[in-house]
């Protein structure tokens, strides 16, 4: 049975008996709900000092996945601002599964998206439409996102975004 919470579709209710993990899962849902909607509230979910975004990348059409680290507020904003500022349209998130870690400050999410946006700025002026699949690892500190690590089909996104 699916439910929709703040515009995010959950395939099932995330289960945990740990109150801190439950609170962190609620932040994950809010994180996804704020895509293209409220950048300042989105940033308020993050820690004040040294947030980090970790993403895979593939260079030179070689099927070797490496991790790019965007650490600190300047780098995190450089990563997220173009998404929030230069995309207009629909960026819907579906959470297919949530795995609270043994450490309640680690939450693993299996998700997919349905994206239909018009881009500008760094993306160029174009229409993007795709369905993506992801695994995301959230790490929390005092109830706020310390790091966000995401894995996805880099070949698919490079083809869609023209990278």
mmCIF file with all atom_site columns, C-alpha atoms in Angstrom:
data_model
loop_
_atom_site.group_PDB
_atom_site.id
_atom_site.type_symbol
_atom_site.label_atom_id
_atom_site.label_alt_id
_atom_site.label_comp_id
_atom_site.label_asym_id
_atom_site.label_entity_id
_atom_site.label_seq_id
_atom_site.pdbx_PDB_ins_code
_atom_site.Cartn_x
_atom_site.Cartn_y
_atom_site.Cartn_z
_atom_site.occupancy
_atom_site.B_iso_or_equiv
_atom_site.pdbx_formal_charge
_atom_site.auth_seq_id
_atom_site.auth_comp_id
_atom_site.auth_asym_id
_atom_site.auth_atom_id
_atom_site.pdbx_PDB_model_num
ATOM 1   C CA . UNK A 1 1   ? 0.000  0.000  0.000   1.00 0.00 ? 1   UNK A CA 1
ATOM 2   C CA . UNK A 1 2   ? 1.497  3.319  -1.040  1.00 0.00 ? 2   UNK A CA 1
ATOM 3   C CA . UNK A 1 3   ? 1.065  6.600  0.769   1.00 0.00 ? 3   UNK A CA 1
ATOM 4   C CA . UNK A 1 4   ? 1.924  10.151 -0.215  1.00 0.00 ? 4   UNK A CA 1
ATOM 5   C CA . UNK A 1 5   ? 3.607  12.392 2.348   1.00 0.00 ? 5   UNK A CA 1
ATOM 6   C CA . UNK A 1 6   ? 4.246  16.014 1.360   1.00 0.00 ? 6   UNK A CA 1
ATOM 7   C CA . UNK A 1 7   ? 4.194  15.037 -2.318  1.00 0.00 ? 7   UNK A CA 1
ATOM 8   C CA . UNK A 1 8   ? 6.623  12.116 -1.898  1.00 0.00 ? 8   UNK A CA 1
ATOM 9   C CA . UNK A 1 9   ? 5.221  8.657  -2.649  1.00 0.00 ? 9   UNK A CA 1
ATOM 10  C CA . UNK A 1 10  ? 6.238  5.933  -0.182  1.00 0.00 ? 10  UNK A CA 1
ATOM 11  C CA . UNK A 1 11  ? 5.905  2.312  -1.315  1.00 0.00 ? 11  UNK A CA 1
ATOM 12  C CA . UNK A 1 12  ? 5.508  1.255  2.313   1.00 0.00 ? 12  UNK A CA 1
ATOM 13  C CA . UNK A 1 13  ? 5.727  2.743  5.769   1.00 0.00 ? 13  UNK A CA 1
ATOM 14  C CA . UNK A 1 14  ? 9.366  2.893  6.918   1.00 0.00 ? 14  UNK A CA 1
ATOM 15  C CA . UNK A 1 15  ? 9.618  0.733  10.031  1.00 0.00 ? 15  UNK A CA 1
ATOM 16  C CA . UNK A 1 16  ? 11.880 1.330  12.992  1.00 0.00 ? 16  UNK A CA 1
ATOM 17  C CA . UNK A 1 17  ? 11.500 1.292  16.743  1.00 0.00 ? 17  UNK A CA 1
ATOM 18  C CA . UNK A 1 18  ? 14.275 3.826  17.169  1.00 0.00 ? 18  UNK A CA 1
ATOM 19  C CA . UNK A 1 19  ? 12.873 7.333  17.650  1.00 0.00 ? 19  UNK A CA 1
ATOM 20  C CA . UNK A 1 20  ? 16.023 9.033  16.364  1.00 0.00 ? 20  UNK A CA 1
ATOM 21  C CA . UNK A 1 21  ? 16.008 6.912  13.202  1.00 0.00 ? 21  UNK A CA 1
ATOM 22  C CA . UNK A 1 22  ? 12.277 7.677  12.715  1.00 0.00 ? 22  UNK A CA 1
ATOM 23  C CA . UNK A 1 23  ? 12.957 11.401 13.057  1.00 0.00 ? 23  UNK A CA 1
ATOM 24  C CA . UNK A 1 24  ? 15.801 11.143 10.521  1.00 0.00 ? 24  UNK A CA 1
ATOM 25  C CA . UNK A 1 25  ? 13.529 9.272  8.093   1.00 0.00 ? 25  UNK A CA 1
ATOM 26  C CA . UNK A 1 26  ? 11.044 12.137 8.390   1.00 0.00 ? 26  UNK A CA 1
ATOM 27  C CA . UNK A 1 27  ? 13.849 14.519 7.379   1.00 0.00 ? 27  UNK A CA 1
ATOM 28  C CA . UNK A 1 28  ? 14.587 12.312 4.344   1.00 0.00 ? 28  UNK A CA 1
ATOM 29  C CA . UNK A 1 29  ? 10.958 12.594 3.239   1.00 0.00 ? 29  UNK A CA 1
ATOM 30  C CA . UNK A 1 30  ? 11.050 16.363 3.702   1.00 0.00 ? 30  UNK A CA 1
ATOM 31  C CA . UNK A 1 31  ? 14.354 16.499 1.765   1.00 0.00 ? 31  UNK A CA 1
ATOM 32  C CA . UNK A 1 32  ? 12.678 14.963 -1.277  1.00 0.00 ? 32  UNK A CA 1
ATOM 33  C CA . UNK A 1 33  ? 9.501  17.016 -0.857  1.00 0.00 ? 33  UNK A CA 1
ATOM 34  C CA . UNK A 1 34  ? 11.415 20.289 -1.190  1.00 0.00 ? 34  UNK A CA 1
ATOM 35  C CA . UNK A 1 35  ? 12.946 19.584 -4.642  1.00 0.00 ? 35  UNK A CA 1
ATOM 36  C CA . UNK A 1 36  ? 12.247 22.562 -6.924  1.00 0.00 ? 36  UNK A CA 1
ATOM 37  C CA . UNK A 1 37  ? 9.893  23.932 -4.267  1.00 0.00 ? 37  UNK A CA 1
ATOM 38  C CA . UNK A 1 38  ? 11.710 25.669 -1.394  1.00 0.00 ? 38  UNK A CA 1
ATOM 39  C CA . UNK A 1 39  ? 15.483 25.959 -1.599  1.00 0.00 ? 39  UNK A CA 1
ATOM 40  C CA . UNK A 1 40  ? 15.932 27.777 1.722   1.00 0.00 ? 40  UNK A CA 1
ATOM 41  C CA . UNK A 1 41  ? 13.907 25.178 3.677   1.00 0.00 ? 41  UNK A CA 1
ATOM 42  C CA . UNK A 1 42  ? 15.892 22.488 1.823   1.00 0.00 ? 42  UNK A CA 1
ATOM 43  C CA . UNK A 1 43  ? 19.174 24.033 3.004   1.00 0.00 ? 43  UNK A CA 1
ATOM 44  C CA . UNK A 1 44  ? 17.811 24.369 6.553   1.00 0.00 ? 44  UNK A CA 1
ATOM 45  C CA . UNK A 1 45  ? 17.722 20.542 6.728   1.00 0.00 ? 45  UNK A CA 1
ATOM 46  C CA . UNK A 1 46  ? 21.533 20.465 6.553   1.00 0.00 ? 46  UNK A CA 1
ATOM 47  C CA . UNK A 1 47  ? 24.140 20.855 9.311   1.00 0.00 ? 47  UNK A CA 1
ATOM 48  C CA . UNK A 1 48  ? 25.722 24.276 9.743   1.00 0.00 ? 48  UNK A CA 1
ATOM 49  C CA . UNK A 1 49  ? 29.329 23.083 9.422   1.00 0.00 ? 49  UNK A CA 1
ATOM 50  C CA . UNK A 1 50  ? 30.871 21.056 6.594   1.00 0.00 ? 50  UNK A CA 1
ATOM 51  C CA . UNK A 1 51  ? 27.896 19.416 4.869   1.00 0.00 ? 51  UNK A CA 1
ATOM 52  C CA . UNK A 1 52  ? 28.866 17.037 2.075   1.00 0.00 ? 52  UNK A CA 1
ATOM 53  C CA . UNK A 1 53  ? 27.332 15.629 -1.109  1.00 0.00 ? 53  UNK A CA 1
ATOM 54  C CA . UNK A 1 54  ? 28.946 12.503 -2.581  1.00 0.00 ? 54  UNK A CA 1
ATOM 55  C CA . UNK A 1 55  ? 28.049 11.482 -6.132  1.00 0.00 ? 55  UNK A CA 1
ATOM 56  C CA . UNK A 1 56  ? 29.393 8.996  -8.658  1.00 0.00 ? 56  UNK A CA 1
ATOM 57  C CA . UNK A 1 57  ? 30.759 10.081 -11.966 1.00 0.00 ? 57  UNK A CA 1
ATOM 58  C CA . UNK A 1 58  ? 32.096 8.384  -15.046 1.00 0.00 ? 58  UNK A CA 1
ATOM 59  C CA . UNK A 1 59  ? 34.820 10.088 -17.041 1.00 0.00 ? 59  UNK A CA 1
ATOM 60  C CA . UNK A 1 60  ? 35.946 9.531  -20.629 1.00 0.00 ? 60  UNK A CA 1
ATOM 61  C CA . UNK A 1 61  ? 33.156 7.021  -21.341 1.00 0.00 ? 61  UNK A CA 1
ATOM 62  C CA . UNK A 1 62  ? 34.982 4.458  -19.219 1.00 0.00 ? 62  UNK A CA 1
ATOM 63  C CA . UNK A 1 63  ? 32.759 2.281  -17.082 1.00 0.00 ? 63  UNK A CA 1
ATOM 64  C CA . UNK A 1 64  ? 34.688 3.088  -13.925 1.00 0.00 ? 64  UNK A CA 1
ATOM 65  C CA . UNK A 1 65  ? 32.677 4.767  -11.232 1.00 0.00 ? 65  UNK A CA 1
ATOM 66  C CA . UNK A 1 66  ? 34.470 7.282  -9.055  1.00 0.00 ? 66  UNK A CA 1
ATOM 67  C CA . UNK A 1 67  ? 33.078 9.422  -6.264  1.00 0.00 ? 67  UNK A CA 1
ATOM 68  C CA . UNK A 1 68  ? 32.960 13.189 -6.413  1.00 0.00 ? 68  UNK A CA 1
ATOM 69  C CA . UNK A 1 69  ? 32.911 14.962 -3.050  1.00 0.00 ? 69  UNK A CA 1
ATOM 70  C CA . UNK A 1 70  ? 31.262 18.350 -2.666  1.00 0.00 ? 70  UNK A CA 1
ATOM 71  C CA . UNK A 1 71  ? 32.271 19.390 0.870   1.00 0.00 ? 71  UNK A CA 1
ATOM 72  C CA . UNK A 1 72  ? 31.441 22.594 2.666   1.00 0.00 ? 72  UNK A CA 1
ATOM 73  C CA . UNK A 1 73  ? 28.679 25.093 2.015   1.00 0.00 ? 73  UNK A CA 1
ATOM 74  C CA . UNK A 1 74  ? 30.187 26.645 -1.117  1.00 0.00 ? 74  UNK A CA 1
ATOM 75  C CA . UNK A 1 75  ? 30.512 23.229 -2.793  1.00 0.00 ? 75  UNK A CA 1
ATOM 76  C CA . UNK A 1 76  ? 27.120 21.965 -1.587  1.00 0.00 ? 76  UNK A CA 1
ATOM 77  C CA . UNK A 1 77  ? 25.377 25.106 -2.850  1.00 0.00 ? 77  UNK A CA 1
ATOM 78  C CA . UNK A 1 78  ? 27.277 24.855 -6.162  1.00 0.00 ? 78  UNK A CA 1
ATOM 79  C CA . UNK A 1 79  ? 25.857 21.332 -6.490  1.00 0.00 ? 79  UNK A CA 1
ATOM 80  C CA . UNK A 1 80  ? 22.217 22.032 -5.460  1.00 0.00 ? 80  UNK A CA 1
ATOM 81  C CA . UNK A 1 81  ? 21.639 25.633 -6.613  1.00 0.00 ? 81  UNK A CA 1
ATOM 82  C CA . UNK A 1 82  ? 21.481 24.747 -10.333 1.00 0.00 ? 82  UNK A CA 1
ATOM 83  C CA . UNK A 1 83  ? 18.863 22.085 -9.605  1.00 0.00 ? 83  UNK A CA 1
ATOM 84  C CA . UNK A 1 84  ? 16.714 24.464 -7.583  1.00 0.00 ? 84  UNK A CA 1
ATOM 85  C CA . UNK A 1 85  ? 17.323 27.605 -9.652  1.00 0.00 ? 85  UNK A CA 1
ATOM 86  C CA . UNK A 1 86  ? 17.603 26.354 -13.229 1.00 0.00 ? 86  UNK A CA 1
ATOM 87  C CA . UNK A 1 87  ? 14.919 23.656 -13.417 1.00 0.00 ? 87  UNK A CA 1
ATOM 88  C CA . UNK A 1 88  ? 11.202 24.280 -13.643 1.00 0.00 ? 88  UNK A CA 1
ATOM 89  C CA . UNK A 1 89  ? 8.589  21.586 -13.854 1.00 0.00 ? 89  UNK A CA 1
ATOM 90  C CA . UNK A 1 90  ? 8.017  18.240 -12.208 1.00 0.00 ? 90  UNK A CA 1
ATOM 91  C CA . UNK A 1 91  ? 10.637 16.360 -10.177 1.00 0.00 ? 91  UNK A CA 1
ATOM 92  C CA . UNK A 1 92  ? 8.591  13.686 -8.399  1.00 0.00 ? 92  UNK A CA 1
ATOM 93  C CA . UNK A 1 93  ? 10.206 11.309 -5.926  1.00 0.00 ? 93  UNK A CA 1
ATOM 94  C CA . UNK A 1 94  ? 9.121  7.788  -5.009  1.00 0.00 ? 94  UNK A CA 1
ATOM 95  C CA . UNK A 1 95  ? 10.703 6.090  -2.010  1.00 0.00 ? 95  UNK A CA 1
ATOM 96  C CA . UNK A 1 96  ? 10.722 2.362  -2.749  1.00 0.00 ? 96  UNK A CA 1
ATOM 97  C CA . UNK A 1 97  ? 12.435 1.294  0.448   1.00 0.00 ? 97  UNK A CA 1
ATOM 98  C CA . UNK A 1 98  ? 14.048 2.693  3.581   1.00 0.00 ? 98  UNK A CA 1
ATOM 99  C CA . UNK A 1 99  ? 16.697 0.827  5.526   1.00 0.00 ? 99  UNK A CA 1
ATOM 100 C CA . UNK A 1 100 ? 17.538 2.428  8.869   1.00 0.00 ? 100 UNK A CA 1
ATOM 101 C CA . UNK A 1 101 ? 21.128 1.659  9.759   1.00 0.00 ? 101 UNK A CA 1
ATOM 102 C CA . UNK A 1 102 ? 22.327 0.021  12.944  1.00 0.00 ? 102 UNK A CA 1
ATOM 103 C CA . UNK A 1 103 ? 23.492 3.558  13.676  1.00 0.00 ? 103 UNK A CA 1
ATOM 104 C CA . UNK A 1 104 ? 20.228 5.556  13.758  1.00 0.00 ? 104 UNK A CA 1
ATOM 105 C CA . UNK A 1 105 ? 22.069 8.469  12.130  1.00 0.00 ? 105 UNK A CA 1
ATOM 106 C CA . UNK A 1 106 ? 22.475 6.475  8.892   1.00 0.00 ? 106 UNK A CA 1
ATOM 107 C CA . UNK A 1 107 ? 19.489 5.916  6.608   1.00 0.00 ? 107 UNK A CA 1
ATOM 108 C CA . UNK A 1 108 ? 19.702 4.096  3.255   1.00 0.00 ? 108 UNK A CA 1
ATOM 109 C CA . UNK A 1 109 ? 16.991 4.828  0.695   1.00 0.00 ? 109 UNK A CA 1
ATOM 110 C CA . UNK A 1 110 ? 16.101 3.040  -2.533  1.00 0.00 ? 110 UNK A CA 1
ATOM 111 C CA . UNK A 1 111 ? 14.126 5.445  -4.714  1.00 0.00 ? 111 UNK A CA 1
ATOM 112 C CA . UNK A 1 112 ? 13.136 6.468  -8.190  1.00 0.00 ? 112 UNK A CA 1
ATOM 113 C CA . UNK A 1 113 ? 12.148 9.730  -9.802  1.00 0.00 ? 113 UNK A CA 1
ATOM 114 C CA . UNK A 1 114 ? 9.898  10.916 -12.575 1.00 0.00 ? 114 UNK A CA 1
ATOM 115 C CA . UNK A 1 115 ? 11.344 14.105 -14.013 1.00 0.00 ? 115 UNK A CA 1
ATOM 116 C CA . UNK A 1 116 ? 9.845  16.423 -16.602 1.00 0.00 ? 116 UNK A CA 1
ATOM 117 C CA . UNK A 1 117 ? 11.527 19.831 -16.453 1.00 0.00 ? 117 UNK A CA 1
ATOM 118 C CA . UNK A 1 118 ? 12.594 22.776 -18.551 1.00 0.00 ? 118 UNK A CA 1
ATOM 119 C CA . UNK A 1 119 ? 16.195 23.783 -17.852 1.00 0.00 ? 119 UNK A CA 1
ATOM 120 C CA . UNK A 1 120 ? 18.307 26.878 -18.281 1.00 0.00 ? 120 UNK A CA 1
ATOM 121 C CA . UNK A 1 121 ? 21.624 28.133 -16.905 1.00 0.00 ? 121 UNK A CA 1
ATOM 122 C CA . UNK A 1 122 ? 24.334 25.500 -16.575 1.00 0.00 ? 122 UNK A CA 1
ATOM 123 C CA . UNK A 1 123 ? 22.052 22.871 -18.133 1.00 0.00 ? 123 UNK A CA 1
ATOM 124 C CA . UNK A 1 124 ? 21.305 24.935 -21.243 1.00 0.00 ? 124 UNK A CA 1
ATOM 125 C CA . UNK A 1 125 ? 17.824 25.765 -22.462 1.00 0.00 ? 125 UNK A CA 1
ATOM 126 C CA . UNK A 1 126 ? 16.214 22.363 -23.011 1.00 0.00 ? 126 UNK A CA 1
ATOM 127 C CA . UNK A 1 127 ? 13.490 19.966 -21.998 1.00 0.00 ? 127 UNK A CA 1
ATOM 128 C CA . UNK A 1 128 ? 14.505 16.953 -19.876 1.00 0.00 ? 128 UNK A CA 1
ATOM 129 C CA . UNK A 1 129 ? 12.259 13.998 -19.235 1.00 0.00 ? 129 UNK A CA 1
ATOM 130 C CA . UNK A 1 130 ? 13.415 10.755 -17.645 1.00 0.00 ? 130 UNK A CA 1
ATOM 131 C CA . UNK A 1 131 ? 12.825 8.205  -14.920 1.00 0.00 ? 131 UNK A CA 1
ATOM 132 C CA . UNK A 1 132 ? 15.821 7.566  -12.697 1.00 0.00 ? 132 UNK A CA 1
ATOM 133 C CA . UNK A 1 133 ? 16.634 4.900  -10.110 1.00 0.00 ? 133 UNK A CA 1
ATOM 134 C CA . UNK A 1 134 ? 18.830 5.637  -7.107  1.00 0.00 ? 134 UNK A CA 1
ATOM 135 C CA . UNK A 1 135 ? 20.324 4.406  -3.884  1.00 0.00 ? 135 UNK A CA 1
ATOM 136 C CA . UNK A 1 136 ? 20.958 7.202  -1.397  1.00 0.00 ? 136 UNK A CA 1
ATOM 137 C CA . UNK A 1 137 ? 22.794 7.132  1.901   1.00 0.00 ? 137 UNK A CA 1
ATOM 138 C CA . UNK A 1 138 ? 21.955 9.891  4.364   1.00 0.00 ? 138 UNK A CA 1
ATOM 139 C CA . UNK A 1 139 ? 24.160 10.562 7.378   1.00 0.00 ? 139 UNK A CA 1
ATOM 140 C CA . UNK A 1 140 ? 22.775 12.760 10.146  1.00 0.00 ? 140 UNK A CA 1
ATOM 141 C CA . UNK A 1 141 ? 24.181 14.844 12.948  1.00 0.00 ? 141 UNK A CA 1
ATOM 142 C CA . UNK A 1 142 ? 21.795 16.139 15.596  1.00 0.00 ? 142 UNK A CA 1
ATOM 143 C CA . UNK A 1 143 ? 18.779 15.521 13.339  1.00 0.00 ? 143 UNK A CA 1
ATOM 144 C CA . UNK A 1 144 ? 20.198 17.372 10.331  1.00 0.00 ? 144 UNK A CA 1
ATOM 145 C CA . UNK A 1 145 ? 21.732 16.048 7.110   1.00 0.00 ? 145 UNK A CA 1
ATOM 146 C CA . UNK A 1 146 ? 25.521 15.817 7.459   1.00 0.00 ? 146 UNK A CA 1
ATOM 147 C CA . UNK A 1 147 ? 26.066 14.033 4.156   1.00 0.00 ? 147 UNK A CA 1
ATOM 148 C CA . UNK A 1 148 ? 24.070 12.807 1.194   1.00 0.00 ? 148 UNK A CA 1
ATOM 149 C CA . UNK A 1 149 ? 25.587 10.047 -0.938  1.00 0.00 ? 149 UNK A CA 1
ATOM 150 C CA . UNK A 1 150 ? 23.801 9.001  -4.127  1.00 0.00 ? 150 UNK A CA 1
ATOM 151 C CA . UNK A 1 151 ? 24.309 6.199  -6.645  1.00 0.00 ? 151 UNK A CA 1
ATOM 152 C CA . UNK A 1 152 ? 22.505 6.050  -9.989  1.00 0.00 ? 152 UNK A CA 1
ATOM 153 C CA . UNK A 1 153 ? 22.944 5.012  -13.605 1.00 0.00 ? 153 UNK A CA 1
ATOM 154 C CA . UNK A 1 154 ? 25.557 7.559  -14.668 1.00 0.00 ? 154 UNK A CA 1
ATOM 155 C CA . UNK A 1 155 ? 25.297 6.568  -18.343 1.00 0.00 ? 155 UNK A CA 1
ATOM 156 C CA . UNK A 1 156 ? 21.553 7.264  -18.342 1.00 0.00 ? 156 UNK A CA 1
ATOM 157 C CA . UNK A 1 157 ? 21.893 10.662 -16.681 1.00 0.00 ? 157 UNK A CA 1
ATOM 158 C CA . UNK A 1 158 ? 24.849 11.639 -18.878 1.00 0.00 ? 158 UNK A CA 1
ATOM 159 C CA . UNK A 1 159 ? 22.762 10.790 -21.950 1.00 0.00 ? 159 UNK A CA 1
ATOM 160 C CA . UNK A 1 160 ? 19.765 12.752 -20.670 1.00 0.00 ? 160 UNK A CA 1
ATOM 161 C CA . UNK A 1 161 ? 21.751 15.785 -19.519 1.00 0.00 ? 161 UNK A CA 1
ATOM 162 C CA . UNK A 1 162 ? 24.118 15.738 -22.485 1.00 0.00 ? 162 UNK A CA 1
ATOM 163 C CA . UNK A 1 163 ? 27.273 15.340 -20.393 1.00 0.00 ? 163 UNK A CA 1
#
